[in-house]
PDB file of C-alpha atoms in Angstrom:
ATOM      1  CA  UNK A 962      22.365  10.147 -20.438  1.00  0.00           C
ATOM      2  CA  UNK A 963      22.309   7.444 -17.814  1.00  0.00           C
ATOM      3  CA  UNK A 964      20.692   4.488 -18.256  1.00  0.00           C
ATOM      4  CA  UNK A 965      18.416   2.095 -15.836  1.00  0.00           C
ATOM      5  CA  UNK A 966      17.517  -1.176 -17.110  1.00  0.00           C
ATOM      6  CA  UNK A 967      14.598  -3.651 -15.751  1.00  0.00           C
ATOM      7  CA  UNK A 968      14.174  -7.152 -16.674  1.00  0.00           C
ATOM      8  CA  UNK A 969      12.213  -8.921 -17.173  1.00  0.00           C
ATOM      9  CA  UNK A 970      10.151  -6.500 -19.428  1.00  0.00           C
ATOM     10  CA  UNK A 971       7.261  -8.579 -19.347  1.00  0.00           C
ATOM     11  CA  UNK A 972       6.180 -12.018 -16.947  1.00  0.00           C
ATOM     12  CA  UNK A 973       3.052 -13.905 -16.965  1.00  0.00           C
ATOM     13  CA  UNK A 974       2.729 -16.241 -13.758  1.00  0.00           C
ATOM     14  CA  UNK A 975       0.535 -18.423 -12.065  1.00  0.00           C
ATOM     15  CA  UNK A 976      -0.844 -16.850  -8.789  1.00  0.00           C
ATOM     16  CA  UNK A 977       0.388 -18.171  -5.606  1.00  0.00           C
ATOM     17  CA  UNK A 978       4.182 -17.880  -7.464  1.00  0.00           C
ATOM     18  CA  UNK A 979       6.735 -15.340  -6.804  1.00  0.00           C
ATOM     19  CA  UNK A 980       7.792 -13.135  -9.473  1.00  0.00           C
ATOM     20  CA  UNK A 981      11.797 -11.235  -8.995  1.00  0.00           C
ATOM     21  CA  UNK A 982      12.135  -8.050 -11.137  1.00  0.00           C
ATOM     22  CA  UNK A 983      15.709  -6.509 -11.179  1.00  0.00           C
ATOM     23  CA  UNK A 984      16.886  -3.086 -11.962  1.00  0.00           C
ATOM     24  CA  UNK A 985      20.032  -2.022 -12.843  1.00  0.00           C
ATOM     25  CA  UNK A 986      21.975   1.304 -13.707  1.00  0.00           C
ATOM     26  CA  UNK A 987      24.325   0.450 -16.205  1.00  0.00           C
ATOM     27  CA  UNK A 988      26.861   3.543 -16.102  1.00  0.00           C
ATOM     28  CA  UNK A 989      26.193   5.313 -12.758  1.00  0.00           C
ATOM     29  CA  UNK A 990      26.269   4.041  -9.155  1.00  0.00           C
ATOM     30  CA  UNK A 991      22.668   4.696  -7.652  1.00  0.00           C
ATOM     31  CA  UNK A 992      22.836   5.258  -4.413  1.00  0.00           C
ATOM     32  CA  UNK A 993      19.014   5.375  -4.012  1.00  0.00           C
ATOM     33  CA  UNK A 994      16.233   3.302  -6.366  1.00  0.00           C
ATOM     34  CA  UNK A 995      12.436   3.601  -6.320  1.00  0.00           C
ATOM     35  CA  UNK A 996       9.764   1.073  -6.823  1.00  0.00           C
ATOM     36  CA  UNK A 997       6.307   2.680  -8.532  1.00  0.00           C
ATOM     37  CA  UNK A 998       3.729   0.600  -9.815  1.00  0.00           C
ATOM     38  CA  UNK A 999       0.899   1.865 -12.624  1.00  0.00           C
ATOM     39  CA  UNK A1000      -2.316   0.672 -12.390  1.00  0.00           C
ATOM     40  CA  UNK A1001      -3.974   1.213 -16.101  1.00  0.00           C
ATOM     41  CA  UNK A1002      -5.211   5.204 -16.537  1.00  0.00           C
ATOM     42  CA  UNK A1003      -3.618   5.972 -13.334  1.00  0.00           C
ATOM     43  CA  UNK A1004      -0.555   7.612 -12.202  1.00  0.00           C
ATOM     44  CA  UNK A1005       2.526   5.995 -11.033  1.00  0.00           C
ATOM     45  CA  UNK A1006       2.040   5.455  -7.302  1.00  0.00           C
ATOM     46  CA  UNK A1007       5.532   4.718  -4.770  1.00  0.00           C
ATOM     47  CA  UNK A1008       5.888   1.629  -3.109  1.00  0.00           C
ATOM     48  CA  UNK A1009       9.443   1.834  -1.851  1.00  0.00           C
ATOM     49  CA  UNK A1010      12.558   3.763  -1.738  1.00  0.00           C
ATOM     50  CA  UNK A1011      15.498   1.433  -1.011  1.00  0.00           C
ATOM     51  CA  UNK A1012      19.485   2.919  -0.546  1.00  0.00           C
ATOM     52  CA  UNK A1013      21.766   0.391  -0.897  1.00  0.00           C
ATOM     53  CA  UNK A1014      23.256  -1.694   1.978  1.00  0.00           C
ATOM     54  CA  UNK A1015      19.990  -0.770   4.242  1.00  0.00           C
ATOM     55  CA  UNK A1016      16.228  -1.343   4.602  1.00  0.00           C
ATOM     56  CA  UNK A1017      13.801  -0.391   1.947  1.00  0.00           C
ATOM     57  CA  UNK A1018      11.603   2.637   3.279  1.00  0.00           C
ATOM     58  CA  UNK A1019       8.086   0.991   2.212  1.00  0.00           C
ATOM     59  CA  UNK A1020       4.761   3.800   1.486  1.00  0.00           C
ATOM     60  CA  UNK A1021       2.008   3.512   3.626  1.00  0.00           C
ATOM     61  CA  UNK A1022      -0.592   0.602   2.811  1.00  0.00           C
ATOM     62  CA  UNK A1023       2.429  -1.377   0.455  1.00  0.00           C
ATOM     63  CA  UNK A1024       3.124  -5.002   2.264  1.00  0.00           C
ATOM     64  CA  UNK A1025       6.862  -4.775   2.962  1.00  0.00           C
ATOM     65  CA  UNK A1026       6.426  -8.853   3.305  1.00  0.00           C
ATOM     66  CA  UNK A1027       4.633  -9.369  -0.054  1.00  0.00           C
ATOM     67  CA  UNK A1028       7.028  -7.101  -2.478  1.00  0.00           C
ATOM     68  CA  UNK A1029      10.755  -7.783  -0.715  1.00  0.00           C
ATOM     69  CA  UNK A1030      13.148  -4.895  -1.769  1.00  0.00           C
ATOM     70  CA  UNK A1031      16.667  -5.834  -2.052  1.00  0.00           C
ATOM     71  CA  UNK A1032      19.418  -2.812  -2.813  1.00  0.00           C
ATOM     72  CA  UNK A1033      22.454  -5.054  -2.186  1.00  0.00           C
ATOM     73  CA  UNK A1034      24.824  -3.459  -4.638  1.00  0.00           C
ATOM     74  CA  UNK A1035      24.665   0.304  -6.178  1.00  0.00           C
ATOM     75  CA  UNK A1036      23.852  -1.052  -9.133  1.00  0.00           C
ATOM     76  CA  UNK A1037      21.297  -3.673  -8.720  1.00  0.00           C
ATOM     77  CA  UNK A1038      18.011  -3.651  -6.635  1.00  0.00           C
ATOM     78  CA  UNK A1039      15.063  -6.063  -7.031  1.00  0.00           C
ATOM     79  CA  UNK A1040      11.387  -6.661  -6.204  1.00  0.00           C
ATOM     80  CA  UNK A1041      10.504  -9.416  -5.554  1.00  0.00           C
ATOM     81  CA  UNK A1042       6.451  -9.894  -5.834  1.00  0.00           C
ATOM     82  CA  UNK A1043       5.714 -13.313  -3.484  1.00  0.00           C
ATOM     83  CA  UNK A1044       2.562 -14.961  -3.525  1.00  0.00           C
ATOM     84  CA  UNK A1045       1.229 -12.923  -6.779  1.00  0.00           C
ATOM     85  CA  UNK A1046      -2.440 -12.803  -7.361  1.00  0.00           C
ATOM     86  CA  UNK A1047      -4.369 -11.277 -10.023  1.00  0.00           C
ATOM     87  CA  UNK A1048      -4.935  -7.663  -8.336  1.00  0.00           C
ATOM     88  CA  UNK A1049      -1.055  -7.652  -8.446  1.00  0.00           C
ATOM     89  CA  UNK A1050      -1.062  -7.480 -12.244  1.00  0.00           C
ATOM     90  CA  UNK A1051       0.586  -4.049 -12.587  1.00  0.00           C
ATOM     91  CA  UNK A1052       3.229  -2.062 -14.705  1.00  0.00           C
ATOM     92  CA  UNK A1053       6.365  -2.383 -12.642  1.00  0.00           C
ATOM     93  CA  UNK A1054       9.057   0.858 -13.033  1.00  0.00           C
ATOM     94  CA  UNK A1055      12.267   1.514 -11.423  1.00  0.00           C
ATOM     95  CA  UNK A1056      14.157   4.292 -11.324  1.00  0.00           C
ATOM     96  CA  UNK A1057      17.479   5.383  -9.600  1.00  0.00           C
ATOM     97  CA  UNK A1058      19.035   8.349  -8.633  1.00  0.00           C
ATOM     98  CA  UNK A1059      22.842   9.150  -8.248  1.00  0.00           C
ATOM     99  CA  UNK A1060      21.875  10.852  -5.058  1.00  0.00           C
ATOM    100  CA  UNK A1061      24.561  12.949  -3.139  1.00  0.00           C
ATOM    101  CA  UNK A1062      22.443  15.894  -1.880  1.00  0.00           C
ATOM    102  CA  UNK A1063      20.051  18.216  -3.900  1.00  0.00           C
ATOM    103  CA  UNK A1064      22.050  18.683  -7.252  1.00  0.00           C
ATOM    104  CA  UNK A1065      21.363  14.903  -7.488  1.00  0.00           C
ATOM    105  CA  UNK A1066      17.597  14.526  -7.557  1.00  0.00           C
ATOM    106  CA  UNK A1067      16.821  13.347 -11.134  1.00  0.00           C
ATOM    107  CA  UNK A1068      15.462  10.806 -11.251  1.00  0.00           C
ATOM    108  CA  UNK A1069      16.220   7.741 -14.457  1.00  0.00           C
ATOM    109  CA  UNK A1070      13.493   5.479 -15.052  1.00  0.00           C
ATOM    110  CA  UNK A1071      13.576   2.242 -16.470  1.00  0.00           C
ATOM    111  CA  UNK A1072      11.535   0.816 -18.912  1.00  0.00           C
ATOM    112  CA  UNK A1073       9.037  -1.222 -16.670  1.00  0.00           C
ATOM    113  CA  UNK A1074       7.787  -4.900 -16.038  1.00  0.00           C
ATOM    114  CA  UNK A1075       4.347  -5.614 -17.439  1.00  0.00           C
ATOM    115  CA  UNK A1076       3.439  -8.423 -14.812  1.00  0.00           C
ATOM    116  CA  UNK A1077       0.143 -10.505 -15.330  1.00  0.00           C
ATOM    117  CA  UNK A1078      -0.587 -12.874 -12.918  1.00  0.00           C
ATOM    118  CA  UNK A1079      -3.533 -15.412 -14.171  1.00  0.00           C
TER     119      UNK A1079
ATOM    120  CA  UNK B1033      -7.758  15.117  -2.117  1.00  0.00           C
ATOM    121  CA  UNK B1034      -5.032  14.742  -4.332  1.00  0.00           C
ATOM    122  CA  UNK B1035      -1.664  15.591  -4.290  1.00  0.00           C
ATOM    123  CA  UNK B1036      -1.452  16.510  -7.823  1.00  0.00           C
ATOM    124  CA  UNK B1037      -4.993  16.518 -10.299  1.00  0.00           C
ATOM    125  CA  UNK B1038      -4.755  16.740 -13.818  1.00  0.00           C
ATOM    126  CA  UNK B1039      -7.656  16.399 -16.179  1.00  0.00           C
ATOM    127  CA  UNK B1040      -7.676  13.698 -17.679  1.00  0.00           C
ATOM    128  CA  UNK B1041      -8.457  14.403 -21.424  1.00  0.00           C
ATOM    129  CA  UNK B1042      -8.050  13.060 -24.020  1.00  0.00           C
ATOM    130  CA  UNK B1043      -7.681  16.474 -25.729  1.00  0.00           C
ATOM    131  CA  UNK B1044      -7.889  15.552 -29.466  1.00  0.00           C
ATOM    132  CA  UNK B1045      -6.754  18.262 -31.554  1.00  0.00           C
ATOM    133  CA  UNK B1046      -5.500  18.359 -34.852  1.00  0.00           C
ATOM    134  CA  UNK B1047      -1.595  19.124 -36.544  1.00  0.00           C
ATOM    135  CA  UNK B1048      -0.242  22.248 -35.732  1.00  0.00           C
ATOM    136  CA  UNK B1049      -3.288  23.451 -33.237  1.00  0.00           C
ATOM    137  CA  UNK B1050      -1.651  25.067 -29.616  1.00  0.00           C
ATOM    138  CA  UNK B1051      -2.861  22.926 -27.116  1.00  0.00           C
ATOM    139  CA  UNK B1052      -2.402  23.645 -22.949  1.00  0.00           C
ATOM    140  CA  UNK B1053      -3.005  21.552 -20.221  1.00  0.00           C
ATOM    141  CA  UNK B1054      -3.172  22.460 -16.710  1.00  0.00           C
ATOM    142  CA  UNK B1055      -2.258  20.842 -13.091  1.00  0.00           C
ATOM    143  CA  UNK B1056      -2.623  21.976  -9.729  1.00  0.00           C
ATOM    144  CA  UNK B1057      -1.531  20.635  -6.193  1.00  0.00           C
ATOM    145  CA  UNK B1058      -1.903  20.973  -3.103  1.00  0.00           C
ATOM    146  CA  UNK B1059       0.930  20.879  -0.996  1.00  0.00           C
ATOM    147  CA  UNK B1060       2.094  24.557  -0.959  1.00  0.00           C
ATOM    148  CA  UNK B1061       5.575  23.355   0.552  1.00  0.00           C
ATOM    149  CA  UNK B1062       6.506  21.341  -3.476  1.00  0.00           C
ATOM    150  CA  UNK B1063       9.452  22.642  -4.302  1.00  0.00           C
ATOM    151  CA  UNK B1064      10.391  21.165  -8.045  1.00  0.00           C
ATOM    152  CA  UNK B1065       8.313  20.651 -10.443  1.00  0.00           C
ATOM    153  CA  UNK B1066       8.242  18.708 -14.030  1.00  0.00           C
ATOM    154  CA  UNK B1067       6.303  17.683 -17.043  1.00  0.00           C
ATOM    155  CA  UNK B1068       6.714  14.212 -18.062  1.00  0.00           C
ATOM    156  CA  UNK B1069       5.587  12.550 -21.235  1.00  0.00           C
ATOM    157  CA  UNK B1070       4.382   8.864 -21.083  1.00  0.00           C
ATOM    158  CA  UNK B1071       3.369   6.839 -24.222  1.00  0.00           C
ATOM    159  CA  UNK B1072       1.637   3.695 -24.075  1.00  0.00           C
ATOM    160  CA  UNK B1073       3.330   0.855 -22.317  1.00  0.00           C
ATOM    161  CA  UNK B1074       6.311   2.523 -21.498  1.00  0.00           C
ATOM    162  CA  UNK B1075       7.992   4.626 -18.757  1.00  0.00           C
ATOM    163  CA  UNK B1076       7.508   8.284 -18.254  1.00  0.00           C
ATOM    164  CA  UNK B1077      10.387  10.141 -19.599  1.00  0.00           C
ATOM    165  CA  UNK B1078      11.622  13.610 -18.487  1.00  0.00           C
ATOM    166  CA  UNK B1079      10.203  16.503 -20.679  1.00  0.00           C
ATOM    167  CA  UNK B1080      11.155  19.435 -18.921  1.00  0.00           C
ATOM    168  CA  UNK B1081      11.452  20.925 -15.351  1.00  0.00           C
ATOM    169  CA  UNK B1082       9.099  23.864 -14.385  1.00  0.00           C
ATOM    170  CA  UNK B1083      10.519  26.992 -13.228  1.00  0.00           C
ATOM    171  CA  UNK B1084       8.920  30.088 -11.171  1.00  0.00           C
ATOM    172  CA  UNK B1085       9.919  32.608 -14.075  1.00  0.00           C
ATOM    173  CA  UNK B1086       8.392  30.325 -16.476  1.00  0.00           C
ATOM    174  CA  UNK B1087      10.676  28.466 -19.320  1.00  0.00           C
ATOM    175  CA  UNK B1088      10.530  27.195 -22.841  1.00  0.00           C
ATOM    176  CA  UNK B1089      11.924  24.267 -24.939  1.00  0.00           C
ATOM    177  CA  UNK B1090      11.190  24.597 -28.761  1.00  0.00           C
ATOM    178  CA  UNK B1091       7.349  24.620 -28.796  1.00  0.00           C
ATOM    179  CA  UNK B1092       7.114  23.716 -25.023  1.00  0.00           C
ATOM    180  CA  UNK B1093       6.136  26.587 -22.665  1.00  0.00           C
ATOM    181  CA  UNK B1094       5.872  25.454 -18.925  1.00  0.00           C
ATOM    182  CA  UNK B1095       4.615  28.112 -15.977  1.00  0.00           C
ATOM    183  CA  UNK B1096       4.230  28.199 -12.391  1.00  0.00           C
ATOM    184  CA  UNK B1097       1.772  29.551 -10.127  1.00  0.00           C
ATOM    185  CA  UNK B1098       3.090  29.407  -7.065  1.00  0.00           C
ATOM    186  CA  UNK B1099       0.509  31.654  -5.428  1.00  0.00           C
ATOM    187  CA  UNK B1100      -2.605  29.715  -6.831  1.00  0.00           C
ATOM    188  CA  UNK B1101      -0.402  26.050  -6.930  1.00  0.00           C
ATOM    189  CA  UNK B1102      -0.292  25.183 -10.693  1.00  0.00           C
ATOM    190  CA  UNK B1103       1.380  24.607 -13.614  1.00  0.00           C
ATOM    191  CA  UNK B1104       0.938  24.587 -17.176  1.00  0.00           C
ATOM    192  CA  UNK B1105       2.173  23.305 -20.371  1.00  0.00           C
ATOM    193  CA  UNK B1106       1.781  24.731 -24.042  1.00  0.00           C
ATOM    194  CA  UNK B1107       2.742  23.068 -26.700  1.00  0.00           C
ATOM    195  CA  UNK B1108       2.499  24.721 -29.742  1.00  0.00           C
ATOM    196  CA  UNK B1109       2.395  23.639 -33.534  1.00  0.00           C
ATOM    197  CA  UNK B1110       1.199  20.225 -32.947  1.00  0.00           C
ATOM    198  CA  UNK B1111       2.829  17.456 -34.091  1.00  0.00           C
ATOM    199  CA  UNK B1112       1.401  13.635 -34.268  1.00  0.00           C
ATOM    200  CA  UNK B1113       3.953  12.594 -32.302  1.00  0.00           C
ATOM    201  CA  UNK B1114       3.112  14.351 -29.642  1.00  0.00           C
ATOM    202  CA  UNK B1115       0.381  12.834 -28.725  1.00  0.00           C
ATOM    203  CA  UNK B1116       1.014  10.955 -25.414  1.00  0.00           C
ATOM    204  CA  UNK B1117       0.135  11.198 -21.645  1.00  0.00           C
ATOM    205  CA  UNK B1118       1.333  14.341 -20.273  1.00  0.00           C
ATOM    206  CA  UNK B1119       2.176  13.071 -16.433  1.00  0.00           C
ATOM    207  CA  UNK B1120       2.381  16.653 -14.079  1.00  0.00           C
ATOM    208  CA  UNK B1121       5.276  15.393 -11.144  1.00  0.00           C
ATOM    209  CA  UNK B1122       6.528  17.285  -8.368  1.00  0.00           C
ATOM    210  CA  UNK B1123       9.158  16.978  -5.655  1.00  0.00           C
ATOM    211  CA  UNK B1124       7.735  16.458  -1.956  1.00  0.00           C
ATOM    212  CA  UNK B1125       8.825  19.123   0.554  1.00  0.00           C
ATOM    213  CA  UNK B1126      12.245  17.357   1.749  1.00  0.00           C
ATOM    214  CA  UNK B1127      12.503  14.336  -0.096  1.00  0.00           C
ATOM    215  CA  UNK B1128      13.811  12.843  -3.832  1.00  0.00           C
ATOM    216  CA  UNK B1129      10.223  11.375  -3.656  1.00  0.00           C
ATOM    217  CA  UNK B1130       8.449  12.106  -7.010  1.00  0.00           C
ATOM    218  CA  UNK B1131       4.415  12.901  -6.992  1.00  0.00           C
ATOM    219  CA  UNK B1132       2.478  12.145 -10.093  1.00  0.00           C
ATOM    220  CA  UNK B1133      -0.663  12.902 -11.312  1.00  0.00           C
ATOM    221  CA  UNK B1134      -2.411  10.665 -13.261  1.00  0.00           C
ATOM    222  CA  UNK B1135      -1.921  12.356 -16.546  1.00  0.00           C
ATOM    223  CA  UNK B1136      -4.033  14.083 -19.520  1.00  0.00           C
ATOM    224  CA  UNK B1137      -3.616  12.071 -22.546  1.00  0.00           C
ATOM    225  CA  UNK B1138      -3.399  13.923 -25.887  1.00  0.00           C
ATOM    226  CA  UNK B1139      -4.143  13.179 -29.232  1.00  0.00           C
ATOM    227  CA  UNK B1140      -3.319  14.986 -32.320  1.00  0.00           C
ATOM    228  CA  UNK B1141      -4.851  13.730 -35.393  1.00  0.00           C
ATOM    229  CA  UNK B1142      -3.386  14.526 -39.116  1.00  0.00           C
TER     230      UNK B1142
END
């Protein structure tokens, strides 16, 4: 099956720093990738979908100037979490989708960034 | 109110016991929906997709309600490693955007 990786799979920072987390599918060109982050005992919420070479589309109420989306290749995006403060300790989880009309829609996660910010 | 409610749990029940979990959503315009499983710390993984007819998968039955908007999972013969977070996900009306719920966590004891 096709595989999405994320590193790093786990960062500790000091708040006020910025934190990069990159995803990458490592046998299939993804043409679109999705940002979700999991608070603990609660779903996985969207904060972005990004297509490569263009803007990320952010959800309503996520900062598109605090977490920076960049989809520069169709293999690689990245999040990029500046100015991190404690409430932005989450569980960070790509995933990527081949894309090229309805037949395309699954969805491969990676395995997630743990990110506590002290 | 939510897009997609789930209860919670945790259901505890032990090896071999039939256990079902229910979801239900509200956006009557979802057109695909899944079960995923999620164990701790890690990232939800694909169990199976949900189907109008209703499908199974080895000792997974998934059905869908279109008319009263939910879906349900059996799982039958229990085995400890099933226990997990059950994560109910659907496809928005138009979009590759995935809706989850927040999950009912299960436990199955020996």
């Amino acid at each position: 099956g096709a595989v999405v990786s994320q590193h790093p799979s786990r960062v500790i920072c000091k708040s006020g720093t910025s934190v990069k987390i990159e995803c990458r599918s490592l046998d299939f060109q993804a043409t679109t990738m999705f940002w979700y982050r999991q608070f603990p005992k609660q779903s996985l919420m969207l904060m972005a979908t990004s297509n490569e070479g263009s803007k990320a589309t952010y959800e309503q109420g996520v900062e598109k100037d605090k977490f920076l989306i960049n989809h520069a290749s169709l293999t690689l995006s990245t999040l990029t979490v500046t100015s991190a403060h404690p409430e932005d300790s989450s569980f960070y989880i790509c995933s990527a989708t081949p894309g090229g009309g309805p037949s395309s829609t699954t969805q491969y996660f990676g395995p997630g960034t743990r990110l506590t910010v002290l | 109110r939510k897009e997609v409610e789930q209860d919670p749990g945790p259901f505890n029940v032990p090896e071999g016991a039939t256990v079902a979990f229910n979801c239900t959503y509200s956006n009557s315009a979802s057109q695909s929906f899944f079960w995923y499983r999620q164990d701790c710390r890690k990232e939800p993984k694909l169990l199976m997709s949900v189907y109008s007819s209703g499908n199974e998968d080895g000792r997974f039955t998934a059905q869908l309600n279109r008319a009263s908007q939910y879906i349900s999972l059996l799982i039958r013969d229990s085995k400890l490693s099933d226990s997990a977070t059950y994560l109910c996900v659907l496809h928005g009306d138009s979009s590759y955007k995935l809706i989850f719920g927040s999950g009912t966590r299960l436990l199955v004891r020996p």
